[in-house]
Coordinates of C-alpha atoms in Angstrom, one line a residue:
M1 CA 87.3 182.9 361.1
T2 CA 90.5 181.7 362.6
V3 CA 94.0 182.9 361.8
E4 CA 94.8 179.5 360.3
T5 CA 92.2 179.9 357.6
L6 CA 93.7 183.3 356.6
T7 CA 97.2 182.0 356.2
P8 CA 97.9 179.9 353.1
K9 CA 99.6 176.6 353.8
R10 CA 103.1 176.1 352.4
R11 CA 102.8 173.0 350.3
F12 CA 106.6 172.5 349.8
R13 CA 108.1 173.5 353.1
G14 CA 111.9 173.7 352.8
K15 CA 112.1 172.8 349.1
A16 CA 113.5 175.0 346.4
R17 CA 111.1 176.0 343.7
G18 CA 111.3 174.3 340.3
R19 CA 111.8 170.7 339.2
D20 CA 113.7 168.2 341.3
L21 CA 117.3 167.7 340.5
A22 CA 118.1 164.2 339.4
P23 CA 121.2 162.9 341.4
V24 CA 122.2 160.7 338.5
A25 CA 122.4 163.7 336.2
L26 CA 124.7 165.5 338.6
A27 CA 126.9 162.4 338.9
A28 CA 127.1 162.1 335.2
L29 CA 128.0 165.8 334.9
R30 CA 130.8 165.4 337.4
A31 CA 132.2 162.4 335.5
L32 CA 132.2 164.6 332.3
L33 CA 133.4 167.9 333.7
G34 CA 135.2 167.1 336.9
D35 CA 134.2 167.2 340.5
E36 CA 133.5 170.8 341.4
R37 CA 133.5 170.0 345.1
S38 CA 137.3 169.4 345.0
H39 CA 137.9 171.8 342.1
P40 CA 135.8 174.9 342.8
E41 CA 137.4 176.8 339.9
L42 CA 135.1 174.7 337.7
R43 CA 132.2 176.8 339.0
R44 CA 133.5 180.0 337.5
R45 CA 130.7 181.7 335.5
D46 CA 133.0 182.3 332.5
L47 CA 133.2 178.5 332.0
L48 CA 129.4 178.1 331.5
I49 CA 129.6 178.1 327.7
E50 CA 132.6 175.7 327.7
H51 CA 130.6 173.4 330.0
L52 CA 127.6 173.6 327.6
H53 CA 129.9 172.7 324.7
A54 CA 131.2 169.7 326.6
I55 CA 127.7 168.4 327.2
Q56 CA 126.6 169.1 323.7
D57 CA 129.7 167.3 322.2
A58 CA 129.2 164.3 324.5
R59 CA 125.4 163.9 324.2
G60 CA 124.5 165.5 321.0
H61 CA 122.0 167.7 322.7
L62 CA 121.3 169.5 326.1
A63 CA 118.5 167.9 328.0
L64 CA 116.7 170.0 330.6
A65 CA 117.7 167.5 333.3
E66 CA 121.4 168.2 332.5
L67 CA 120.8 171.9 332.5
R68 CA 119.3 171.6 336.0
A69 CA 122.3 169.6 337.1
L70 CA 124.6 172.2 335.6
A71 CA 122.8 175.0 337.4
D72 CA 123.4 173.1 340.7
Y73 CA 127.0 172.3 339.7
M74 CA 127.8 175.9 339.0
N75 CA 125.6 177.4 341.8
L76 CA 123.8 179.4 339.2
P77 CA 120.0 180.1 338.7
M78 CA 118.5 177.7 336.3
A79 CA 117.2 180.8 334.4
A80 CA 120.7 182.0 333.7
V81 CA 121.8 178.6 332.4
Y82 CA 118.7 178.2 330.3
E83 CA 118.9 181.7 328.9
T84 CA 122.6 181.2 327.8
A85 CA 122.0 177.8 326.4
T86 CA 119.0 178.9 324.2
F87 CA 120.7 182.1 323.0
Y88 CA 123.3 180.2 320.9
A89 CA 122.5 178.4 317.7
H90 CA 124.9 175.5 318.2
F91 CA 123.2 174.3 321.4
D92 CA 120.2 171.9 321.0
V93 CA 118.1 172.3 324.1
V94 CA 115.6 169.4 324.5
H95 CA 112.6 169.9 326.8
D96 CA 111.3 167.1 329.0
D97 CA 108.4 166.4 326.6
Q98 CA 110.4 166.6 323.4
A99 CA 111.9 163.8 321.3
L100 CA 115.7 163.8 321.0
P101 CA 117.1 165.2 317.8
P102 CA 118.4 162.7 315.2
E103 CA 121.9 161.5 315.7
V104 CA 123.3 163.2 312.6
T105 CA 122.8 166.9 311.7
V106 CA 123.4 168.2 308.2
R107 CA 123.7 172.0 308.0
V108 CA 123.4 173.7 304.6
C109 CA 125.0 177.1 304.5
D110 CA 122.5 179.7 303.3
S111 CA 124.8 182.7 303.1
L112 CA 124.6 184.8 299.9
S113 CA 127.6 183.2 298.3
C114 CA 126.2 179.7 298.9
Q115 CA 122.8 180.8 297.7
L116 CA 124.3 182.0 294.4
A117 CA 125.9 178.6 294.1
G118 CA 122.6 176.7 294.5
A119 CA 122.4 176.0 298.2
E120 CA 118.6 176.3 298.3
A121 CA 118.1 173.6 295.7
L122 CA 120.7 171.4 297.4
K123 CA 119.0 171.7 300.7
A124 CA 115.7 170.6 299.2
E125 CA 117.3 167.7 297.5
L126 CA 119.0 166.5 300.7
M127 CA 115.8 166.8 302.7
A128 CA 114.0 164.6 300.1
G129 CA 116.8 162.0 300.1
V130 CA 117.5 161.3 303.8
D131 CA 115.6 159.5 306.6
P132 CA 114.3 162.2 308.9
E133 CA 114.4 159.9 311.8
A134 CA 118.2 159.4 311.5
V135 CA 119.3 162.6 309.8
R136 CA 118.0 166.2 310.1
V137 CA 118.8 168.8 307.5
V138 CA 118.7 172.4 308.6
R139 CA 120.0 175.7 307.3
G140 CA 123.1 177.3 308.7
P141 CA 124.5 180.8 308.5
C142 CA 127.8 181.6 306.8
M143 CA 130.4 179.0 307.5
G144 CA 133.4 181.0 306.4
R145 CA 134.2 178.9 303.4
C146 CA 132.6 181.1 300.7
E147 CA 135.3 180.3 298.1
T148 CA 134.1 176.7 298.0
A149 CA 130.4 177.3 297.8
P150 CA 128.0 175.6 298.3
V151 CA 129.2 174.3 301.7
V152 CA 127.5 171.7 303.9
E153 CA 128.5 170.7 307.5
V154 CA 127.9 167.1 308.5
G155 CA 128.6 166.9 312.2
H156 CA 131.9 168.8 312.4
H157 CA 133.0 167.9 308.9
H158 CA 132.6 170.4 306.1
V159 CA 131.8 169.3 302.6
L160 CA 133.1 171.8 300.1
Y161 CA 131.6 172.3 296.6
A162 CA 128.9 170.2 298.1
T163 CA 126.5 167.9 296.0
A164 CA 123.8 165.7 297.3
E165 CA 125.8 162.6 296.4
G166 CA 128.9 163.9 298.2
V167 CA 127.0 164.8 301.4
E168 CA 125.2 161.4 301.4
A169 CA 128.6 159.7 301.1
V170 CA 129.9 161.5 304.2
V171 CA 126.7 160.5 306.1
D172 CA 127.1 156.9 305.1
T173 CA 130.7 156.6 306.0
G174 CA 130.2 158.4 309.3
H175 CA 133.2 160.7 308.8
F176 CA 132.0 163.6 311.0
H177 CA 135.3 164.9 312.2
P178 CA 136.9 168.2 311.2
E179 CA 139.1 168.2 308.1
A180 CA 142.9 168.0 308.6
I181 CA 144.9 171.2 308.4
L182 CA 148.6 171.3 307.5
W183 CA 150.0 174.2 309.5
Q184 CA 153.4 175.8 310.2
R185 CA 154.8 174.3 313.4
L186 CA 156.8 176.2 316.0
A187 CA 160.2 175.0 315.0
D188 CA 159.7 176.1 311.4
Y189 CA 158.3 179.5 312.4
R190 CA 161.3 180.1 314.8
A191 CA 163.7 179.1 312.0
E192 CA 162.4 182.0 310.0
G193 CA 163.0 184.4 312.9
G194 CA 159.6 183.9 314.5
Y195 CA 159.1 185.2 318.1
G196 CA 162.1 187.4 317.7
L197 CA 160.0 190.5 318.2
L198 CA 158.3 189.0 321.3
A199 CA 161.8 188.3 322.8
D200 CA 163.0 191.8 322.0
C201 CA 159.9 193.3 323.6
R202 CA 160.2 191.2 326.7
E203 CA 163.9 191.9 327.1
G204 CA 163.7 195.6 326.6
R205 CA 165.3 195.9 323.2
V206 CA 162.0 197.2 321.8
T207 CA 159.9 199.6 323.7
V208 CA 156.1 200.0 323.6
E209 CA 156.5 203.6 322.4
A210 CA 158.8 202.6 319.5
L211 CA 156.4 199.8 318.4
M212 CA 153.4 202.2 318.6
Q213 CA 155.2 204.7 316.5
T214 CA 155.9 202.1 313.9
L215 CA 152.3 200.9 313.8
E216 CA 151.1 204.5 313.5
A217 CA 153.5 205.2 310.6
A218 CA 152.3 202.0 308.9
N219 CA 148.7 203.1 309.3
L220 CA 147.7 199.7 310.7
R221 CA 144.0 199.8 311.5
G222 CA 141.5 197.3 312.9
L223 CA 140.8 194.9 310.1
G224 CA 137.8 193.3 311.7
G225 CA 135.6 196.0 310.3
A226 CA 135.8 199.2 312.4
G227 CA 139.2 200.4 311.1
F228 CA 140.2 202.0 314.4
P229 CA 144.0 202.8 314.4
T230 CA 145.8 200.0 316.3
F231 CA 148.2 202.2 318.1
K232 CA 145.4 204.3 319.5
K233 CA 143.7 201.3 320.9
W234 CA 146.9 200.3 322.7
F235 CA 147.2 203.9 324.0
F236 CA 143.7 204.1 325.4
V237 CA 143.9 200.7 327.2
R238 CA 147.3 201.6 328.6
Q239 CA 145.9 204.8 330.1
A240 CA 143.4 202.8 332.2
A241 CA 144.4 201.4 335.6
G242 CA 145.0 197.6 335.7
P243 CA 144.5 194.8 335.8
R244 CA 144.0 194.6 332.0
Y245 CA 143.2 191.9 329.6
C246 CA 143.7 191.3 325.8
A247 CA 141.0 189.5 323.8
I248 CA 141.3 188.6 320.1
N249 CA 138.1 188.3 318.2
A250 CA 138.3 185.4 315.7
D251 CA 134.5 185.1 315.4
E252 CA 134.3 186.4 311.8
G253 CA 130.6 185.7 311.2
E254 CA 130.0 188.5 308.6
P255 CA 128.6 186.7 305.5
G256 CA 131.3 186.5 302.9
T257 CA 134.2 186.8 305.3
F258 CA 136.8 184.0 305.6
K259 CA 140.2 185.8 305.7
D260 CA 140.9 185.1 309.4
R261 CA 140.3 181.4 308.8
V262 CA 142.9 181.4 306.1
T263 CA 145.4 183.5 308.2
L264 CA 145.1 181.0 311.1
E265 CA 145.4 178.0 308.8
R266 CA 148.5 179.3 307.2
S267 CA 150.3 181.1 310.0
P268 CA 149.0 180.3 313.4
H269 CA 152.3 181.2 315.1
R270 CA 152.6 184.5 313.4
F271 CA 149.1 185.3 314.7
L272 CA 150.0 184.2 318.2
E273 CA 153.2 186.2 318.2
G274 CA 151.3 189.3 317.2
A275 CA 148.6 188.6 319.8
L276 CA 151.3 188.1 322.6
V277 CA 153.0 191.3 321.6
S278 CA 149.7 193.1 321.9
A279 CA 149.1 191.6 325.3
W280 CA 152.6 192.6 326.4
A281 CA 152.0 196.1 325.2
V282 CA 149.1 196.6 327.5
E283 CA 150.5 194.4 330.3
A284 CA 147.6 192.1 330.1
E285 CA 146.9 189.6 332.8
A286 CA 145.8 187.0 330.3
L287 CA 145.2 186.7 326.5
Y288 CA 141.8 185.4 325.4
I289 CA 141.1 184.1 321.9
Y290 CA 137.5 183.8 320.9
L291 CA 137.3 181.5 317.9
R292 CA 134.0 180.8 316.1
D293 CA 132.6 177.3 316.5
E294 CA 132.3 176.9 312.7
Y295 CA 136.1 176.4 312.6
P296 CA 136.5 173.1 314.6
G297 CA 139.7 172.2 312.8
L298 CA 141.3 175.4 313.8
H299 CA 140.4 174.8 317.5
R300 CA 142.7 171.8 317.3
V301 CA 145.4 173.7 315.5
L302 CA 145.4 176.6 318.1
R303 CA 145.3 174.2 321.0
E304 CA 148.4 172.4 319.7
A305 CA 150.2 175.6 318.8
I306 CA 149.5 177.0 322.3
G307 CA 150.8 173.8 323.7
E308 CA 154.0 174.1 321.7
L309 CA 154.5 177.6 323.2
E310 CA 154.0 176.4 326.7
T311 CA 156.3 173.4 326.3
A312 CA 159.0 175.7 324.9
G313 CA 158.6 178.0 327.8
L314 CA 157.6 180.9 325.6
V315 CA 154.4 181.5 327.5
A316 CA 153.2 180.5 330.9
P317 CA 150.7 177.7 331.2
D318 CA 147.1 179.0 330.9
Y319 CA 148.2 182.5 330.0
I320 CA 146.6 182.0 326.5
I321 CA 142.9 181.0 327.0
L322 CA 141.1 179.6 323.9
R323 CA 137.3 179.9 324.0
R324 CA 134.7 178.6 321.6
G325 CA 131.9 180.7 320.2
A326 CA 128.6 178.9 319.8
G327 CA 127.0 180.2 316.6
A328 CA 126.0 183.9 317.2
Y329 CA 126.9 186.5 314.6
I330 CA 126.4 189.2 317.2
C331 CA 129.5 188.1 319.1
G332 CA 131.6 189.7 316.3
E333 CA 130.7 192.9 318.1
E334 CA 133.4 193.5 320.8
S335 CA 131.2 194.0 323.8
A336 CA 128.9 191.1 322.9
M337 CA 132.1 188.9 322.6
I338 CA 133.1 190.1 326.1
E339 CA 129.7 189.0 327.4
S340 CA 130.1 185.6 325.8
L341 CA 133.6 185.2 327.2
E342 CA 132.1 185.8 330.6
G343 CA 129.7 182.9 330.0
K344 CA 126.6 184.9 329.2
P345 CA 124.4 185.5 326.2
G346 CA 126.3 187.6 323.7
K347 CA 124.3 190.9 323.9
P348 CA 126.1 194.2 323.2
R349 CA 126.6 196.5 326.1
H350 CA 125.5 200.1 326.2
R351 CA 128.3 202.7 325.8
P352 CA 130.0 204.4 327.6
P353 CA 131.9 202.9 329.3
Y354 CA 133.9 201.4 326.4
V355 CA 135.6 198.0 326.6
A356 CA 139.0 199.8 326.7
Q357 CA 137.8 201.2 330.0
R358 CA 135.6 198.4 331.4
G359 CA 135.7 195.2 329.4
L360 CA 136.4 191.6 330.4
F361 CA 135.7 191.0 334.0
D362 CA 135.0 194.7 334.3
C363 CA 138.7 195.5 333.6
P364 CA 140.2 197.5 330.7
T365 CA 140.5 195.2 327.7
L366 CA 142.3 195.4 324.4
V367 CA 140.2 193.9 321.6
N368 CA 141.8 193.2 318.2
N369 CA 141.2 191.2 315.1
V370 CA 143.2 188.2 313.9
E371 CA 144.5 189.8 310.7
T372 CA 145.4 193.0 312.6
V373 CA 147.7 191.4 315.1
A374 CA 149.1 188.9 312.5
W375 CA 150.6 191.9 310.6
I376 CA 152.5 193.2 313.6
P377 CA 155.6 190.9 313.4
L378 CA 155.9 191.5 309.6
I379 CA 155.5 195.3 309.9
W380 CA 158.3 195.4 312.6
E381 CA 160.5 193.2 310.5
K382 CA 160.1 195.0 307.2
G383 CA 159.4 198.5 308.3
A384 CA 156.4 200.8 308.4
N385 CA 157.3 202.3 305.0
W386 CA 157.2 198.8 303.4
F387 CA 153.6 198.3 304.6
A388 CA 152.3 201.8 304.0
G389 CA 153.8 201.9 300.6
Q390 CA 151.8 199.0 299.3
G391 CA 148.6 200.9 298.8
R392 CA 146.9 202.0 295.5
H393 CA 145.0 205.2 294.5
G394 CA 146.4 207.2 297.3
R395 CA 145.7 204.6 300.0
K396 CA 148.1 202.9 302.4
G397 CA 148.8 199.2 303.3
L398 CA 147.7 195.7 302.3
R399 CA 144.3 194.0 302.8
S400 CA 143.2 190.4 302.8
F401 CA 140.1 190.5 300.6
S402 CA 137.6 187.7 300.9
L403 CA 136.4 187.5 297.3
S404 CA 133.4 185.3 296.5
G405 CA 130.3 185.2 294.3
R406 CA 130.5 185.6 290.5
V407 CA 134.2 185.4 289.9
K408 CA 136.3 182.6 288.4
R409 CA 138.9 182.5 291.2
P410 CA 137.3 183.2 294.6
G411 CA 139.4 183.1 297.7
V412 CA 141.5 185.3 300.0
H413 CA 143.6 187.6 297.9
L414 CA 146.3 189.8 299.5
A415 CA 146.0 193.1 297.6
P416 CA 146.8 196.8 298.0
A417 CA 144.4 198.8 300.1
G418 CA 142.5 201.1 297.7
I419 CA 142.3 198.7 294.8
T420 CA 139.0 199.0 292.9
L421 CA 136.6 196.2 292.4
N422 CA 137.3 196.1 288.7
E423 CA 141.0 195.7 289.4
L424 CA 140.4 193.1 292.1
I425 CA 138.2 191.0 289.8
E426 CA 140.5 191.2 286.8
E427 CA 143.9 191.0 288.5
Y428 CA 143.1 188.6 291.4
G429 CA 139.7 187.0 290.7
G430 CA 140.3 185.8 287.2
G431 CA 137.5 187.8 285.8
M432 CA 133.7 187.1 285.7
P433 CA 132.4 183.7 284.7
E434 CA 131.4 183.2 281.0
G435 CA 128.0 184.6 280.3
H436 CA 128.0 186.8 283.4
R437 CA 128.1 190.6 283.4
L438 CA 128.9 192.6 286.6
A439 CA 125.7 194.0 288.1
G440 CA 126.8 195.0 291.6
Y441 CA 128.8 194.0 294.6
L442 CA 128.9 194.0 298.4
P443 CA 132.2 195.6 299.5
G444 CA 132.0 194.6 303.1
G445 CA 129.7 191.6 303.5
A446 CA 126.0 191.7 304.3
S447 CA 126.3 194.9 306.4
G448 CA 128.6 196.8 304.0
G449 CA 125.9 197.9 301.6
L450 CA 125.2 197.1 298.0
L451 CA 126.9 199.1 295.2
P452 CA 126.2 199.0 291.4
A453 CA 128.6 198.2 288.6
S454 CA 128.9 201.9 287.8
K455 CA 130.7 202.3 291.2
A456 CA 133.2 199.5 290.6
D457 CA 136.1 202.0 290.2
I458 CA 135.9 203.5 293.7
P459 CA 139.0 202.6 295.9
L460 CA 138.2 199.9 298.3
D461 CA 139.4 201.1 301.7
F462 CA 138.3 202.7 304.9
D463 CA 136.6 206.1 304.5
T464 CA 136.2 205.8 300.7
L465 CA 132.7 204.2 300.4
Q466 CA 130.6 205.9 303.0
E467 CA 129.4 208.7 300.7
H468 CA 128.2 206.1 298.3
G469 CA 126.2 204.2 300.9
G470 CA 128.7 201.4 301.7
F471 CA 131.8 200.6 303.7
I472 CA 134.6 198.1 303.4
G473 CA 134.3 196.5 306.9
S474 CA 136.1 193.2 306.9
A475 CA 136.7 193.4 303.1
A476 CA 134.3 190.6 302.3
V477 CA 133.6 191.3 298.7
I478 CA 130.6 189.4 297.1
V479 CA 130.2 189.9 293.4
L480 CA 126.8 189.8 291.7
S481 CA 126.0 189.5 288.0
D482 CA 123.1 190.4 285.7
Q483 CA 121.8 186.8 286.2
D484 CA 121.1 187.2 289.9
D485 CA 117.7 188.0 291.3
L486 CA 118.0 191.2 293.4
R487 CA 114.9 190.5 295.5
D488 CA 116.4 187.1 296.4
V489 CA 119.6 188.9 297.4
A490 CA 117.8 191.4 299.6
T491 CA 115.6 188.8 301.3
N492 CA 118.6 186.6 301.9
L493 CA 120.5 189.4 303.6
L494 CA 117.6 190.6 305.7
A495 CA 116.6 187.1 306.7
F496 CA 120.2 186.7 308.0
F497 CA 119.9 189.9 310.1
A498 CA 116.5 189.0 311.4
D499 CA 117.7 185.6 312.5
E500 CA 120.9 186.9 314.1
S501 CA 119.5 189.9 316.0
C502 CA 120.1 189.3 319.7
G503 CA 116.7 190.7 320.5
Q504 CA 117.9 193.2 323.1
C505 CA 116.6 196.4 321.4
T506 CA 113.2 196.8 319.8
P507 CA 114.4 198.8 316.7
C508 CA 116.6 195.9 315.6
R509 CA 114.5 193.0 316.9
V510 CA 111.3 194.2 315.3
G511 CA 112.8 196.3 312.5
T512 CA 114.7 193.4 310.8
E513 CA 111.6 191.2 310.9
K514 CA 109.4 194.0 309.6
M515 CA 111.8 194.9 306.8
L516 CA 112.0 191.3 305.7
S517 CA 108.2 191.1 305.5
L518 CA 108.2 194.3 303.4
L519 CA 110.7 192.9 301.0
E520 CA 108.7 189.8 300.5
R521 CA 105.7 191.8 299.1
D522 CA 105.0 192.0 295.4
E523 CA 105.5 195.8 295.6
W524 CA 108.1 197.6 297.6
Q525 CA 107.1 200.9 299.2
S526 CA 110.3 202.9 299.2
D527 CA 109.1 205.6 301.6
E528 CA 108.1 202.9 304.1
L529 CA 111.4 201.1 303.8
E530 CA 113.4 204.3 304.1
R531 CA 111.5 205.4 307.2
L532 CA 112.0 202.1 308.9
S533 CA 115.7 202.1 307.9
Q534 CA 116.1 205.5 309.5
V535 CA 114.6 204.4 312.8
M536 CA 116.8 201.3 312.8
M537 CA 119.9 203.3 312.1
D538 CA 119.1 206.0 314.7
A539 CA 117.9 203.8 317.6
S540 CA 119.6 200.4 317.5
I541 CA 122.1 199.7 320.2
C542 CA 124.8 198.2 318.0
G543 CA 126.0 197.9 314.5
L544 CA 123.8 195.0 313.5
G545 CA 120.6 197.0 313.6
Q546 CA 122.3 200.1 312.3
A547 CA 123.8 198.4 309.3
A548 CA 121.0 195.9 308.4
P549 CA 119.2 198.4 306.1
N550 CA 122.3 199.2 304.1
P551 CA 121.8 196.7 301.2
V552 CA 118.1 197.7 300.9
L553 CA 119.0 201.4 300.8
G554 CA 121.6 200.6 298.2
L555 CA 119.0 198.8 296.0
L556 CA 116.5 201.7 296.3
K557 CA 119.2 204.2 295.5
D558 CA 121.1 202.6 292.6
F559 CA 119.1 199.7 291.2
R560 CA 115.6 201.0 290.4
G561 CA 116.0 200.0 286.7
E562 CA 117.3 196.5 287.5
L563 CA 114.5 195.9 289.9
A564 CA 111.9 197.0 287.3
A565 CA 113.6 194.7 284.8
Q566 CA 113.0 191.8 287.3
N567 CA 109.3 192.7 287.5
L568 CA 109.5 194.2 290.9
I569 CA 107.5 197.3 291.4
V570 CA 109.0 200.0 293.6
K571 CA 106.6 202.8 294.6
G572 CA 107.5 206.1 296.3

């Protein structure tokens, strides 16, 4: 036997593994994104998701040939590009042997608020009435417009209070662009004294210490859900050695939450001033804004508002960097958002270290919510006592409540922190609809638990609901009545969590699917559901898996009689 027969021959000497790169695809990519050979900054890894958006917007899908070209363009492994593209719901990856998706996509929101408004029947009616070769009808998670349920998105245009006839009319006219938004321009905001605080900070008339003391006295806390004191976040980030960054999380994907959208639509410059003051406080190298992709109209608003600031010389060009999410609820978690900002799949990081120590680009990062920073200019202008004195039932401050479900007047209602559900419904929500009686409510969206009508007099605020099995989170209040099927409510919420799990940890990935299957049975075994819940809460990496069992545990604890009345047997 010769040496030659023992040595396998190299069939592709000098060739990289994988499919061949089509030169025409790379040329088309350069025409779309720019030539990376003369502009090497276009190869930065944090631009990967932005490049994927550009291709998706231009082509309507992501063909594998284009992903191979993008991998070569960015000098990244194809596996990294493919993993990122397939992680996010808003990217349509088409394999070489697959047909292209229809030109028009209709997404029917299946959040709980839209389900209560008839979204399931609407989706079935739309599917029966369209040509599947030209239009595809798919489900979509919460679109942040719960006050106008049911909601349907056609292209990038949202149909509010949607009907089959209304959606078909939009499809026929081809009006797929985002709806117009009337917003306060820079000149009008400055005429009201806007950006005065930012000028005082930059010119030394206001110190960081004085501002932090004011925010502490006002009791301003993180209003994205966690409720961490704002001044403490600033303090911890300032203690870490620079360079530092500031990132604002505007990816409010919690079902039932739409307060940040309303804040940005009404007062984008007040938000931007608060964000710039926050960035100034931690001496940030840049300010990143991570805005959910379900708000395409707001992308235009913020781009124009940032352009106004740059033109007026109030901010240096490219200091404020606007990034698009891509349809991943998990990116509401701060470390998952950081991963997404870096152009990666939005999977939460293990802690420690915390993002205040090692966040964006491995640097200390201040992460705040839209509503939180939007309060900063007003609190400074009117004083800490003004804000703190607005509470009710011993609580402090104001909250923007996203109210939806079985109320006559759903919407974002600015109300005192500590208001009870009964007060919120009667004073702000216009009461229950005729023929409906309060049965229960979600105080903080899908993850905030499910409480019965008998607990509608508990103050709605941080630290008041935990002992009852819930939490306020983002103050997304969804009201249920005696006419709602509790099994449908539970399966809707768990289907959402199962679909949105990032898959990184087994307790969440497997646990949410298993819990959903248990809820779909004719009989619920409470001991089995409770054991599974405990494992998920104890072992999941982040809040998604830890909070997913909350509504189920609430039903098992407080709704046994209602479940029995709906012919659902609960054993154990």
